Amino acid sequence: MSKQFSRHGILFVISAPSGAGKTTLVEALRKTSNLFYSVSCTTRAPRVGEIDGENYQFLSSADFRARVEAGDFLEHARVHGDYYGTLREPVLNNLNNGTDVLLDIDIQGAATIRNCGDPIIREALTDVFIMPPNLEELRRRLHKRGTETEEQIKRRLETATREMELWRDYRYTIVSGSIEEDLEKVRHIMAAESCLSRRLRPK
Ligand code: 5GP
């Protein structure tokens, strides 16, 4: 940030139907400086190679429920039969300290945040939808990834079809191309958003 201005952090929310290449995109974005990646909690079982605390905080259903009841989540949702949630405190702390935050969450979570009563969150929000080129390509990417069963792929494609209709709710929509292209577009959005006059406060 420049010497004349300070600002709150920006809350970047990225949603994409599963298999749209978002995981690779998000992994690349996580290397951005001054950007805090919010590690979600989930009841889903870890995939091979996933690390607790890094990819997700893997919780039992009972622990997840307890955290819902304690009001620990900014948003939470059931996605593909499992529960996922964003922890409230680290997100708010970082935004208040002027650090940008990145959430990789589904369309339900994005809608909850968009409609949330907290003006700081609403002001901070910049939401981006990654649109897969088409369903066939999505199917191909899911098969190539090989981490889901046929039944799970079918379910994910059904969800993706519904999700793809919601792109208009997002401020930005990126039609997914190569990872490099998608990454460049997200970085441009981030750069432009950080220059919005309304975010800046004279020191
Ligand atoms: P996956 O199981 O493939 O890692 O993620 C499945 C879906 O859950 C993805 O669309 C991902 O964006 C979404 N997701 C991950 N974390 C959260 C979260 O904290 N909240 C919500 N609402 N969705 C999440």
PDB file of N, CA and C in Angstrom, residues 77-143:
ATOM      1  N   ALA A  77     -21.984 -24.896   4.221  1.00  0.00           N
ATOM      2  CA  ALA A  77     -22.953 -25.452   3.270  1.00  0.00           C
ATOM      3  C   ALA A  77     -22.685 -26.936   3.074  1.00  0.00           C
ATOM      4  N   ARG A  78     -23.699 -27.612   2.591  1.00  0.00           N
ATOM      5  CA  ARG A  78     -23.535 -29.018   2.227  1.00  0.00           C
ATOM      6  C   ARG A  78     -23.255 -29.051   0.730  1.00  0.00           C
ATOM      7  N   VAL A  79     -22.150 -29.643   0.361  1.00  0.00           N
ATOM      8  CA  VAL A  79     -21.768 -29.717  -1.053  1.00  0.00           C
ATOM      9  C   VAL A  79     -21.435 -31.165  -1.385  1.00  0.00           C
ATOM     10  N   HIS A  80     -22.036 -31.705  -2.431  1.00  0.00           N
ATOM     11  CA  HIS A  80     -21.823 -33.099  -2.846  1.00  0.00           C
ATOM     12  C   HIS A  80     -21.933 -34.068  -1.665  1.00  0.00           C
ATOM     13  N   GLY A  81     -22.846 -33.788  -0.749  1.00  0.00           N
ATOM     14  CA  GLY A  81     -23.081 -34.731   0.356  1.00  0.00           C
ATOM     15  C   GLY A  81     -22.193 -34.543   1.581  1.00  0.00           C
ATOM     16  N   ASP A  82     -21.228 -33.619   1.518  1.00  0.00           N
ATOM     17  CA  ASP A  82     -20.390 -33.354   2.694  1.00  0.00           C
ATOM     18  C   ASP A  82     -20.562 -31.899   3.136  1.00  0.00           C
ATOM     19  N   TYR A  83     -20.104 -31.612   4.356  1.00  0.00           N
ATOM     20  CA  TYR A  83     -20.226 -30.244   4.879  1.00  0.00           C
ATOM     21  C   TYR A  83     -18.890 -29.510   4.752  1.00  0.00           C
ATOM     22  N   TYR A  84     -19.004 -28.233   4.410  1.00  0.00           N
ATOM     23  CA  TYR A  84     -17.830 -27.378   4.267  1.00  0.00           C
ATOM     24  C   TYR A  84     -18.140 -26.048   4.954  1.00  0.00           C
ATOM     25  N   GLY A  85     -17.142 -25.454   5.587  1.00  0.00           N
ATOM     26  CA  GLY A  85     -17.389 -24.161   6.235  1.00  0.00           C
ATOM     27  C   GLY A  85     -16.154 -23.289   6.304  1.00  0.00           C
ATOM     28  N   THR A  86     -16.396 -21.971   6.261  1.00  0.00           N
ATOM     29  CA  THR A  86     -15.319 -20.974   6.354  1.00  0.00           C
ATOM     30  C   THR A  86     -15.271 -20.420   7.767  1.00  0.00           C
ATOM     31  N   LEU A  87     -14.128 -20.478   8.393  1.00  0.00           N
ATOM     32  CA  LEU A  87     -14.001 -19.957   9.757  1.00  0.00           C
ATOM     33  C   LEU A  87     -14.045 -18.425   9.746  1.00  0.00           C
ATOM     34  N   ARG A  88     -14.859 -17.878  10.627  1.00  0.00           N
ATOM     35  CA  ARG A  88     -15.117 -16.437  10.657  1.00  0.00           C
ATOM     36  C   ARG A  88     -13.903 -15.613  11.127  1.00  0.00           C
ATOM     37  N   GLU A  89     -13.317 -16.053  12.232  1.00  0.00           N
ATOM     38  CA  GLU A  89     -12.339 -15.190  12.911  1.00  0.00           C
ATOM     39  C   GLU A  89     -11.101 -14.836  12.065  1.00  0.00           C
ATOM     40  N   PRO A  90     -10.441 -15.839  11.463  1.00  0.00           N
ATOM     41  CA  PRO A  90      -9.255 -15.464  10.679  1.00  0.00           C
ATOM     42  C   PRO A  90      -9.584 -14.551   9.505  1.00  0.00           C
ATOM     43  N   VAL A  91     -10.770 -14.737   8.918  1.00  0.00           N
ATOM     44  CA  VAL A  91     -11.157 -13.887   7.786  1.00  0.00           C
ATOM     45  C   VAL A  91     -11.300 -12.438   8.263  1.00  0.00           C
ATOM     46  N   LEU A  92     -12.054 -12.246   9.333  1.00  0.00           N
ATOM     47  CA  LEU A  92     -12.281 -10.873   9.830  1.00  0.00           C
ATOM     48  C   LEU A  92     -10.991 -10.224  10.303  1.00  0.00           C
ATOM     49  N   ASN A  93     -10.174 -10.985  11.018  1.00  0.00           N
ATOM     50  CA  ASN A  93      -8.915 -10.411  11.519  1.00  0.00           C
ATOM     51  C   ASN A  93      -8.042  -9.909  10.381  1.00  0.00           C
ATOM     52  N   ASN A  94      -7.944 -10.722   9.314  1.00  0.00           N
ATOM     53  CA  ASN A  94      -7.086 -10.319   8.200  1.00  0.00           C
ATOM     54  C   ASN A  94      -7.653  -9.111   7.466  1.00  0.00           C
ATOM     55  N   LEU A  95      -8.963  -9.109   7.231  1.00  0.00           N
ATOM     56  CA  LEU A  95      -9.563  -7.951   6.540  1.00  0.00           C
ATOM     57  C   LEU A  95      -9.329  -6.684   7.342  1.00  0.00           C
ATOM     58  N   ASN A  96      -9.509  -6.778   8.653  1.00  0.00           N
ATOM     59  CA  ASN A  96      -9.320  -5.597   9.497  1.00  0.00           C
ATOM     60  C   ASN A  96      -7.879  -5.113   9.521  1.00  0.00           C
ATOM     61  N   ASN A  97      -6.941  -6.065   9.334  1.00  0.00           N
ATOM     62  CA  ASN A  97      -5.519  -5.673   9.316  1.00  0.00           C
ATOM     63  C   ASN A  97      -5.066  -5.203   7.948  1.00  0.00           C
ATOM     64  N   GLY A  98      -5.981  -5.156   6.986  1.00  0.00           N
ATOM     65  CA  GLY A  98      -5.601  -4.697   5.640  1.00  0.00           C
ATOM     66  C   GLY A  98      -5.031  -5.798   4.763  1.00  0.00           C
ATOM     67  N   THR A  99      -5.168  -7.048   5.195  1.00  0.00           N
ATOM     68  CA  THR A  99      -4.670  -8.158   4.366  1.00  0.00           C
ATOM     69  C   THR A  99      -5.817  -8.731   3.541  1.00  0.00           C
ATOM     70  N   ASP A 100      -5.566  -8.946   2.237  1.00  0.00           N
ATOM     71  CA  ASP A 100      -6.589  -9.536   1.375  1.00  0.00           C
ATOM     72  C   ASP A 100      -6.762 -11.019   1.718  1.00  0.00           C
ATOM     73  N   VAL A 101      -7.987 -11.498   1.506  1.00  0.00           N
ATOM     74  CA  VAL A 101      -8.323 -12.885   1.877  1.00  0.00           C
ATOM     75  C   VAL A 101      -8.885 -13.600   0.657  1.00  0.00           C
ATOM     76  N   LEU A 102      -8.515 -14.852   0.502  1.00  0.00           N
ATOM     77  CA  LEU A 102      -9.016 -15.654  -0.629  1.00  0.00           C
ATOM     78  C   LEU A 102      -9.845 -16.830  -0.109  1.00  0.00           C
ATOM     79  N   LEU A 103     -11.086 -16.911  -0.593  1.00  0.00           N
ATOM     80  CA  LEU A 103     -11.954 -18.048  -0.251  1.00  0.00           C
ATOM     81  C   LEU A 103     -12.252 -18.829  -1.507  1.00  0.00           C
ATOM     82  N   ASP A 104     -12.092 -20.140  -1.419  1.00  0.00           N
ATOM     83  CA  ASP A 104     -12.469 -21.032  -2.519  1.00  0.00           C
ATOM     84  C   ASP A 104     -13.710 -21.768  -2.028  1.00  0.00           C
ATOM     85  N   ILE A 105     -14.886 -21.239  -2.377  1.00  0.00           N
ATOM     86  CA  ILE A 105     -16.120 -21.815  -1.826  1.00  0.00           C
ATOM     87  C   ILE A 105     -17.170 -21.978  -2.923  1.00  0.00           C
ATOM     88  N   ASP A 106     -18.201 -22.759  -2.620  1.00  0.00           N
ATOM     89  CA  ASP A 106     -19.210 -23.048  -3.641  1.00  0.00           C
ATOM     90  C   ASP A 106     -20.219 -21.899  -3.761  1.00  0.00           C
ATOM     91  N   ILE A 107     -21.169 -22.076  -4.671  1.00  0.00           N
ATOM     92  CA  ILE A 107     -22.147 -21.018  -4.950  1.00  0.00           C
ATOM     93  C   ILE A 107     -23.036 -20.696  -3.745  1.00  0.00           C
ATOM     94  N   GLN A 108     -23.325 -21.703  -2.901  1.00  0.00           N
ATOM     95  CA  GLN A 108     -24.161 -21.440  -1.718  1.00  0.00           C
ATOM     96  C   GLN A 108     -23.408 -20.550  -0.739  1.00  0.00           C
ATOM     97  N   GLY A 109     -22.130 -20.877  -0.524  1.00  0.00           N
ATOM     98  CA  GLY A 109     -21.302 -20.087   0.392  1.00  0.00           C
ATOM     99  C   GLY A 109     -21.155 -18.661  -0.118  1.00  0.00           C
ATOM    100  N   ALA A 110     -20.961 -18.514  -1.435  1.00  0.00           N
ATOM    101  CA  ALA A 110     -20.807 -17.175  -2.019  1.00  0.00           C
ATOM    102  C   ALA A 110     -22.096 -16.377  -1.805  1.00  0.00           C
ATOM    103  N   ALA A 111     -23.244 -17.040  -1.963  1.00  0.00           N
ATOM    104  CA  ALA A 111     -24.528 -16.338  -1.781  1.00  0.00           C
ATOM    105  C   ALA A 111     -24.695 -15.907  -0.330  1.00  0.00           C
ATOM    106  N   THR A 112     -24.289 -16.771   0.606  1.00  0.00           N
ATOM    107  CA  THR A 112     -24.397 -16.409   2.028  1.00  0.00           C
ATOM    108  C   THR A 112     -23.565 -15.158   2.312  1.00  0.00           C
ATOM    109  N   ILE A 113     -22.379 -15.115   1.773  1.00  0.00           N
ATOM    110  CA  ILE A 113     -21.496 -13.978   2.047  1.00  0.00           C
ATOM    111  C   ILE A 113     -22.028 -12.707   1.388  1.00  0.00           C
ATOM    112  N   ARG A 114     -22.527 -12.854   0.156  1.00  0.00           N
ATOM    113  CA  ARG A 114     -23.115 -11.710  -0.559  1.00  0.00           C
ATOM    114  C   ARG A 114     -24.264 -11.090   0.253  1.00  0.00           C
ATOM    115  N   ASN A 115     -25.041 -11.950   0.916  1.00  0.00           N
ATOM    116  CA  ASN A 115     -26.223 -11.461   1.642  1.00  0.00           C
ATOM    117  C   ASN A 115     -25.964 -11.259   3.125  1.00  0.00           C
ATOM    118  N   CYS A 116     -24.700 -11.302   3.519  1.00  0.00           N
ATOM    119  CA  CYS A 116     -24.421 -11.268   4.952  1.00  0.00           C
ATOM    120  C   CYS A 116     -24.653  -9.862   5.509  1.00  0.00           C
ATOM    121  N   GLY A 117     -25.057  -9.783   6.761  1.00  0.00           N
ATOM    122  CA  GLY A 117     -25.454  -8.509   7.354  1.00  0.00           C
ATOM    123  C   GLY A 117     -24.283  -7.603   7.699  1.00  0.00           C
ATOM    124  N   ASP A 118     -23.079  -8.137   7.694  1.00  0.00           N
ATOM    125  CA  ASP A 118     -21.925  -7.353   8.146  1.00  0.00           C
ATOM    126  C   ASP A 118     -21.442  -6.429   7.020  1.00  0.00           C
ATOM    127  N   PRO A 119     -21.553  -5.089   7.206  1.00  0.00           N
ATOM    128  CA  PRO A 119     -21.173  -4.175   6.121  1.00  0.00           C
ATOM    129  C   PRO A 119     -19.696  -4.283   5.746  1.00  0.00           C
ATOM    130  N   ILE A 120     -18.849  -4.638   6.711  1.00  0.00           N
ATOM    131  CA  ILE A 120     -17.408  -4.764   6.398  1.00  0.00           C
ATOM    132  C   ILE A 120     -17.199  -5.882   5.381  1.00  0.00           C
ATOM    133  N   ILE A 121     -17.897  -6.992   5.606  1.00  0.00           N
ATOM    134  CA  ILE A 121     -17.773  -8.139   4.684  1.00  0.00           C
ATOM    135  C   ILE A 121     -18.331  -7.765   3.308  1.00  0.00           C
ATOM    136  N   ARG A 122     -19.485  -7.139   3.308  1.00  0.00           N
ATOM    137  CA  ARG A 122     -20.110  -6.822   2.009  1.00  0.00           C
ATOM    138  C   ARG A 122     -19.258  -5.842   1.211  1.00  0.00           C
ATOM    139  N   GLU A 123     -18.698  -4.861   1.898  1.00  0.00           N
ATOM    140  CA  GLU A 123     -17.820  -3.890   1.229  1.00  0.00           C
ATOM    141  C   GLU A 123     -16.551  -4.556   0.706  1.00  0.00           C
ATOM    142  N   ALA A 124     -16.091  -5.545   1.468  1.00  0.00           N
ATOM    143  CA  ALA A 124     -14.807  -6.175   1.130  1.00  0.00           C
ATOM    144  C   ALA A 124     -14.932  -7.152  -0.039  1.00  0.00           C
ATOM    145  N   LEU A 125     -16.161  -7.614  -0.288  1.00  0.00           N
ATOM    146  CA  LEU A 125     -16.353  -8.741  -1.212  1.00  0.00           C
ATOM    147  C   LEU A 125     -16.073  -8.419  -2.684  1.00  0.00           C
ATOM    148  N   THR A 126     -15.309  -9.292  -3.303  1.00  0.00           N
ATOM    149  CA  THR A 126     -15.164  -9.318  -4.767  1.00  0.00           C
ATOM    150  C   THR A 126     -15.323 -10.771  -5.171  1.00  0.00           C
ATOM    151  N   ASP A 127     -16.405 -11.087  -5.885  1.00  0.00           N
ATOM    152  CA  ASP A 127     -16.628 -12.504  -6.205  1.00  0.00           C
ATOM    153  C   ASP A 127     -16.399 -12.805  -7.683  1.00  0.00           C
ATOM    154  N   VAL A 128     -15.791 -13.949  -7.901  1.00  0.00           N
ATOM    155  CA  VAL A 128     -15.373 -14.341  -9.251  1.00  0.00           C
ATOM    156  C   VAL A 128     -15.873 -15.753  -9.538  1.00  0.00           C
ATOM    157  N   PHE A 129     -16.524 -15.913 -10.678  1.00  0.00           N
ATOM    158  CA  PHE A 129     -17.006 -17.245 -11.074  1.00  0.00           C
ATOM    159  C   PHE A 129     -16.127 -17.762 -12.211  1.00  0.00           C
ATOM    160  N   ILE A 130     -15.637 -18.970 -12.041  1.00  0.00           N
ATOM    161  CA  ILE A 130     -14.840 -19.594 -13.105  1.00  0.00           C
ATOM    162  C   ILE A 130     -15.766 -20.538 -13.869  1.00  0.00           C
ATOM    163  N   MET A 131     -16.038 -20.179 -15.093  1.00  0.00           N
ATOM    164  CA  MET A 131     -16.984 -20.931 -15.912  1.00  0.00           C
ATOM    165  C   MET A 131     -16.248 -21.972 -16.748  1.00  0.00           C
ATOM    166  N   PRO A 132     -16.564 -23.258 -16.561  1.00  0.00           N
ATOM    167  CA  PRO A 132     -15.894 -24.262 -17.408  1.00  0.00           C
ATOM    168  C   PRO A 132     -16.317 -24.073 -18.865  1.00  0.00           C
ATOM    169  N   PRO A 133     -15.454 -24.386 -19.820  1.00  0.00           N
ATOM    170  CA  PRO A 133     -15.782 -24.154 -21.223  1.00  0.00           C
ATOM    171  C   PRO A 133     -17.096 -24.853 -21.617  1.00  0.00           C
ATOM    172  N   ASN A 134     -17.284 -26.089 -21.197  1.00  0.00           N
ATOM    173  CA  ASN A 134     -18.543 -26.809 -21.435  1.00  0.00           C
ATOM    174  C   ASN A 134     -18.541 -28.092 -20.598  1.00  0.00           C
ATOM    175  N   LEU A 135     -19.703 -28.752 -20.559  1.00  0.00           N
ATOM    176  CA  LEU A 135     -19.833 -29.933 -19.682  1.00  0.00           C
ATOM    177  C   LEU A 135     -18.955 -31.093 -20.123  1.00  0.00           C
ATOM    178  N   GLU A 136     -18.796 -31.244 -21.427  1.00  0.00           N
ATOM    179  CA  GLU A 136     -17.964 -32.342 -21.941  1.00  0.00           C
ATOM    180  C   GLU A 136     -16.521 -32.213 -21.442  1.00  0.00           C
ATOM    181  N   GLU A 137     -16.028 -30.973 -21.523  1.00  0.00           N
ATOM    182  CA  GLU A 137     -14.665 -30.697 -21.069  1.00  0.00           C
ATOM    183  C   GLU A 137     -14.550 -30.943 -19.559  1.00  0.00           C
ATOM    184  N   LEU A 138     -15.600 -30.584 -18.843  1.00  0.00           N
ATOM    185  CA  LEU A 138     -15.620 -30.793 -17.389  1.00  0.00           C
ATOM    186  C   LEU A 138     -15.571 -32.291 -17.077  1.00  0.00           C
ATOM    187  N   ARG A 139     -16.369 -33.049 -17.818  1.00  0.00           N
ATOM    188  CA  ARG A 139     -16.396 -34.503 -17.630  1.00  0.00           C
ATOM    189  C   ARG A 139     -14.992 -35.068 -17.882  1.00  0.00           C
ATOM    190  N   ARG A 140     -14.371 -34.576 -18.957  1.00  0.00           N
ATOM    191  CA  ARG A 140     -13.040 -35.062 -19.325  1.00  0.00           C
ATOM    192  C   ARG A 140     -12.030 -34.749 -18.210  1.00  0.00           C
ATOM    193  N   ARG A 141     -12.120 -33.526 -17.665  1.00  0.00           N
ATOM    194  CA  ARG A 141     -11.173 -33.130 -16.604  1.00  0.00           C
ATOM    195  C   ARG A 141     -11.388 -33.965 -15.333  1.00  0.00           C
ATOM    196  N   LEU A 142     -12.653 -34.250 -15.018  1.00  0.00           N
ATOM    197  CA  LEU A 142     -12.931 -35.044 -13.806  1.00  0.00           C
ATOM    198  C   LEU A 142     -12.408 -36.463 -13.961  1.00  0.00           C
ATOM    199  N   HIS A 143     -12.584 -37.044 -15.165  1.00  0.00           N
ATOM    200  CA  HIS A 143     -12.065 -38.397 -15.404  1.00  0.00           C
ATOM    201  C   HIS A 143     -10.548 -38.410 -15.303  1.00  0.00           C
TER     202      HIS A 143
END
